Tab-separated table of C-alpha atoms in Angstrom:
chain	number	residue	atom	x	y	z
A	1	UNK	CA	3.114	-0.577	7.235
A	2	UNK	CA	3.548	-2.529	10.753
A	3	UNK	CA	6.648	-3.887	9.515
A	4	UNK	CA	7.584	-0.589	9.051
A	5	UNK	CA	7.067	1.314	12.222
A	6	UNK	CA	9.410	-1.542	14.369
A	7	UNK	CA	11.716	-0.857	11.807
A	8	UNK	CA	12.065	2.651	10.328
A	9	UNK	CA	13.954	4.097	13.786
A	10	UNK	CA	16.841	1.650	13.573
A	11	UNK	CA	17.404	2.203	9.837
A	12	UNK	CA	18.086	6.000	10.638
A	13	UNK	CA	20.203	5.658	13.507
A	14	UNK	CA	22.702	2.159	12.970
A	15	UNK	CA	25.727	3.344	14.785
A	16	UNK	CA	23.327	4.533	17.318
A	17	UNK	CA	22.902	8.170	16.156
A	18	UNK	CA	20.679	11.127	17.924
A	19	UNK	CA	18.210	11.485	15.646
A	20	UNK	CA	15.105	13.559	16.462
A	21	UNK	CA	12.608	10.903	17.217
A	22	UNK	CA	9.517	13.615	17.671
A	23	UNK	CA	10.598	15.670	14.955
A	24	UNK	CA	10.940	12.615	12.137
A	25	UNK	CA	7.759	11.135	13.677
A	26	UNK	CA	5.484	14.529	12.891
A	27	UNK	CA	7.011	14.217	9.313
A	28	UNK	CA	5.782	10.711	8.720
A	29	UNK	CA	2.066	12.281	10.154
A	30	UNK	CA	2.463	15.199	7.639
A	31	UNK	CA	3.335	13.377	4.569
A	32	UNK	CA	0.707	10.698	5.588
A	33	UNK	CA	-1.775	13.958	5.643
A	34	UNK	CA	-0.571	15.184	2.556
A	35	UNK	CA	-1.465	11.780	0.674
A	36	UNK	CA	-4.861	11.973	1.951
A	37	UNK	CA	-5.586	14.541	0.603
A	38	UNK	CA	-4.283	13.908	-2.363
A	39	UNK	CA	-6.189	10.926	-2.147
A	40	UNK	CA	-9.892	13.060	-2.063
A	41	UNK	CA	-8.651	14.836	-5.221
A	42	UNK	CA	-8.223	11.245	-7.177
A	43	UNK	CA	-11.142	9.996	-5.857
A	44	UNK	CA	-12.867	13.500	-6.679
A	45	UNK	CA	-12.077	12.192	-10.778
A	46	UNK	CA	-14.918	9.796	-11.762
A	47	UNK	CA	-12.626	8.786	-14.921
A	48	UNK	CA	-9.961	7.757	-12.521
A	49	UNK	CA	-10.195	4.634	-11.022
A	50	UNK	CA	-8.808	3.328	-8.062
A	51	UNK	CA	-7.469	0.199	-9.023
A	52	UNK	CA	-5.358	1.710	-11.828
A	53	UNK	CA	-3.560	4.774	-10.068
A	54	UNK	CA	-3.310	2.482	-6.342
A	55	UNK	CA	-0.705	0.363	-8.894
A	56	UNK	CA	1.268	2.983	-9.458
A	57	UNK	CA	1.373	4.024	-5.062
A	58	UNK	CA	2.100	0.029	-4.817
A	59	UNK	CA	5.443	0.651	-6.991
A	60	UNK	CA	6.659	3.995	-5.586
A	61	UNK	CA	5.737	2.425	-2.229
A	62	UNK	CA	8.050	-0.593	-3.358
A	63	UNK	CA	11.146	1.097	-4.506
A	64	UNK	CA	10.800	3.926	-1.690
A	65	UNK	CA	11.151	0.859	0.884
A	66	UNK	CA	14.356	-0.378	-1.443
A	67	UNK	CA	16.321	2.983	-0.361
A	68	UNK	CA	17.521	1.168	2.840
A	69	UNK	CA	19.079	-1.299	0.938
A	70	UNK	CA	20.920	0.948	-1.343
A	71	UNK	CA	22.039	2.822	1.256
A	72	UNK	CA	23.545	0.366	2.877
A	73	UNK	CA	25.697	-0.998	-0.514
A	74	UNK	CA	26.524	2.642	-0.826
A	75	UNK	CA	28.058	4.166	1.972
A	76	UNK	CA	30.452	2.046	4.247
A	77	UNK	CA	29.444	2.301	8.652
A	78	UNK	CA	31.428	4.543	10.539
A	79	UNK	CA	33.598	3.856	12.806
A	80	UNK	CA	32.665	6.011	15.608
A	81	UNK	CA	29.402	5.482	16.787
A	82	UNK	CA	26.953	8.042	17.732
A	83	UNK	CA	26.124	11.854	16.170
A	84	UNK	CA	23.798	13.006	14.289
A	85	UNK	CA	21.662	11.355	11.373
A	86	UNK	CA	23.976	10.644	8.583
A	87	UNK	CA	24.020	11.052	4.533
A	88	UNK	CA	22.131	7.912	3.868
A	89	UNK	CA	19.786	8.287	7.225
A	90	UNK	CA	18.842	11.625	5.350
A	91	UNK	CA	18.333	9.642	1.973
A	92	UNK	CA	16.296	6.524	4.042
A	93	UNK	CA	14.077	9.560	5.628
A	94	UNK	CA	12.831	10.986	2.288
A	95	UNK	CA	12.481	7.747	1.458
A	96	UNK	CA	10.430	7.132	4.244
A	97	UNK	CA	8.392	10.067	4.192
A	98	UNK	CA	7.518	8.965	0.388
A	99	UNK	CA	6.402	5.845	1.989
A	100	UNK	CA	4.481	7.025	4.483
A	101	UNK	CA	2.884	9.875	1.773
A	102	UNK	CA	1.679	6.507	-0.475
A	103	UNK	CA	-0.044	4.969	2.624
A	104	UNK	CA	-1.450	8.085	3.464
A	105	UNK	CA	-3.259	7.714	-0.547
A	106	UNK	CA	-3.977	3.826	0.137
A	107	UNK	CA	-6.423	4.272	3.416
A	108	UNK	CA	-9.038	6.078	1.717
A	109	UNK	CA	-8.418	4.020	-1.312
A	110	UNK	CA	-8.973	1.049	-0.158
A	111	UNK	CA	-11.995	1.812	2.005
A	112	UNK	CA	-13.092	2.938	-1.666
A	113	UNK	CA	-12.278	-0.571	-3.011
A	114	UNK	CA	-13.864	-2.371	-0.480
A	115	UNK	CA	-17.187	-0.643	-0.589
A	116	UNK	CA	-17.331	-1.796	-4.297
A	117	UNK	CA	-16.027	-5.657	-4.456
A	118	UNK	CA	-17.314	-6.495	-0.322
A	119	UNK	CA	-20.690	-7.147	0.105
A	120	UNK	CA	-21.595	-4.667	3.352
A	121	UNK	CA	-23.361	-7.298	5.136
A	122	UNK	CA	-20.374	-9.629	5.316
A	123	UNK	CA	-17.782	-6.918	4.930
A	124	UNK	CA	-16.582	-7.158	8.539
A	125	UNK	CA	-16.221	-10.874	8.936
A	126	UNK	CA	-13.799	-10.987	5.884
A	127	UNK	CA	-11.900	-7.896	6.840
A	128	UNK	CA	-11.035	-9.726	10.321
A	129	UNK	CA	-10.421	-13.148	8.647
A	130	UNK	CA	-7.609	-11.369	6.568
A	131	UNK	CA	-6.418	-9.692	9.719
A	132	UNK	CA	-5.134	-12.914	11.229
A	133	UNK	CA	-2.302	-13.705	9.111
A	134	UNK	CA	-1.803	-10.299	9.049
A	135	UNK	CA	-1.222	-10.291	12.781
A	136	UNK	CA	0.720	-13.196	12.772
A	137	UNK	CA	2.727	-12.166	9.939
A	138	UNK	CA	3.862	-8.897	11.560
A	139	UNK	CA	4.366	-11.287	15.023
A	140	UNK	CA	6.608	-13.563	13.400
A	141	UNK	CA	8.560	-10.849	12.066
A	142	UNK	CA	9.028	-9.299	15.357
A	143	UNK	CA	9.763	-11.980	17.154
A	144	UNK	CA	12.591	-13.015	14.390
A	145	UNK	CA	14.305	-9.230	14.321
A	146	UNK	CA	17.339	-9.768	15.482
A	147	UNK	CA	17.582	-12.824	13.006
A	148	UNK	CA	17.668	-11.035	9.679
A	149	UNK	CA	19.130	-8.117	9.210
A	150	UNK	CA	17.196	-4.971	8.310
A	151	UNK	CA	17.822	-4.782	4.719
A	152	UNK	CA	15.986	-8.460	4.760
A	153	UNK	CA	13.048	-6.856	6.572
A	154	UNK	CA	12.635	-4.268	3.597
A	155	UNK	CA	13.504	-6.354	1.077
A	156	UNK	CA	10.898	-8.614	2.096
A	157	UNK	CA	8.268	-5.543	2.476
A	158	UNK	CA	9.528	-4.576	-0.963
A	159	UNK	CA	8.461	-7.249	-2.666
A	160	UNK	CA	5.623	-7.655	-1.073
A	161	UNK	CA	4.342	-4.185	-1.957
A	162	UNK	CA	5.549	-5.223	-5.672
A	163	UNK	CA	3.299	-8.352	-5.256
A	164	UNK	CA	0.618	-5.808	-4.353
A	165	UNK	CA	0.665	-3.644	-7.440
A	166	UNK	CA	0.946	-7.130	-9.635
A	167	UNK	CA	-2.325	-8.290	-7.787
A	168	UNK	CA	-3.983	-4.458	-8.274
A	169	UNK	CA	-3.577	-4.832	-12.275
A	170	UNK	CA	-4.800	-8.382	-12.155
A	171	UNK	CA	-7.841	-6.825	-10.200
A	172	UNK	CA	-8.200	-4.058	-12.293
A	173	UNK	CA	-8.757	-6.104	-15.630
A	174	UNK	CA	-10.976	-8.602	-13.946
A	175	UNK	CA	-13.042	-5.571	-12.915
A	176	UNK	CA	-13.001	-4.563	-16.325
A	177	UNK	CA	-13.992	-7.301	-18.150
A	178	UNK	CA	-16.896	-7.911	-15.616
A	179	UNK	CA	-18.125	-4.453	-16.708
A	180	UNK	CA	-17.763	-5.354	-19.963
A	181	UNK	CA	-19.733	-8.328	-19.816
A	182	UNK	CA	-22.556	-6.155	-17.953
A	183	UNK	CA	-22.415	-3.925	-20.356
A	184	UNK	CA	-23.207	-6.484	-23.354
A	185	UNK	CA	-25.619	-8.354	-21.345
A	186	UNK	CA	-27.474	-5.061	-20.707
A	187	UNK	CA	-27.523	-4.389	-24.770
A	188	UNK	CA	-28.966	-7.672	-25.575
A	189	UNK	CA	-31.837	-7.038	-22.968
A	190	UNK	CA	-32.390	-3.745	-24.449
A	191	UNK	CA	-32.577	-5.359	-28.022
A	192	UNK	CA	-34.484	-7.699	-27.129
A	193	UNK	CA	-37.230	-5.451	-25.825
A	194	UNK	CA	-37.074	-3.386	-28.961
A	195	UNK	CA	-37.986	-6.771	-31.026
A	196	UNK	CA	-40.641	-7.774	-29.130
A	197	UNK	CA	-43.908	-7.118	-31.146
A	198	UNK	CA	-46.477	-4.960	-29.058
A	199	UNK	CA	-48.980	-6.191	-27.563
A	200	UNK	CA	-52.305	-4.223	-28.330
């Protein structure tokens, strides 16, 4: 996502098109809204759980950052620069808003996640050890933008975000199989109560 918000204004506007910087940025809000709130109605569902449904954000998330790319096999550059948002600037901003929709659903659902697998009392010492190659991840890639071009950039976030929902499953059935394993321990503790002979 801060990859993305060096990089989503020149995607819409390569030939150096007017494009309605306020107007696109108050859509990204709104569909980042929207997924919030759809996020409080997943979360709502106690049969639902997190780690299976944020797989499924991960991959939309993915392929809504591959639009850029496909775009830009699809329709050849003009050759006049300038005017207004093109064809495939209109298909990159749905795209987009998608995007922005999914991390509008991964916020809460992570803060959800973390309460569950961080321990509280170390939980901000490991959040801001993983926040250093985050930093100098998103650094690196700003300092190298006008090295790759942008489809690069999303390809790279692409697969990434595919990595992501890869890494969610793996989560989600060693999550499973430690409840599992709680579950059987628990039954053997409650058989073995039942065979013990009272004590009178």
């Amino acid at each position: 996502m801060y990859t993305f918000v060096f990089l989503w204004t020149p995607a819409l506007s390569p030939n150096d098109e007017e494009i309605p910087h306020g107007f696109i940025f108050a859509t990204f809000m709104l569909a980042s809204m929207l997924g919030s709130s759809f996020a409080s109605r997943l979360l709502a569902h106690s049969s639902l759980r997190v780690e299976s449904y944020m797989q499924i954000v991960f991959i939309i998330s993915s392929a809504s950052l591959l639009i850029p790319i496909l775009t830009n096999f699809l329709e050849t550059p003009p050759d006049v620069r300038g005017g207004g948002i093109s064809l495939s600037g209109s298909l990159q901003l749905i795209g987009f808003s998608t995007f922005e929709a999914c991390v509008g659903i991964f916020w809460p659902s992570i803060m959800k996640m973390r309460s569950q697998y961080i321990p509280e009392e170390a939980r901000s010492t490991i959040m801001n050890f993983f926040r250093i190659p985050l930093n100098v991840f998103v650094c690196v890639v700003l300092y190298n933008v006008d090295a790759f071009p942008i489809t690069i950039m999303f390809g790279m976030c692409s697969i990434f975000l595919f990595i992501a929902s890869v890494l969610q499953r793996r989560l989600e059935g060693i999550a499973e199989s430690q409840k599992s394993r709680s579950q059987d321990w628990t039954a053997i503790r409650e058989s073995d109560r039942e065979a013990e002979p009272l004590n009178v």
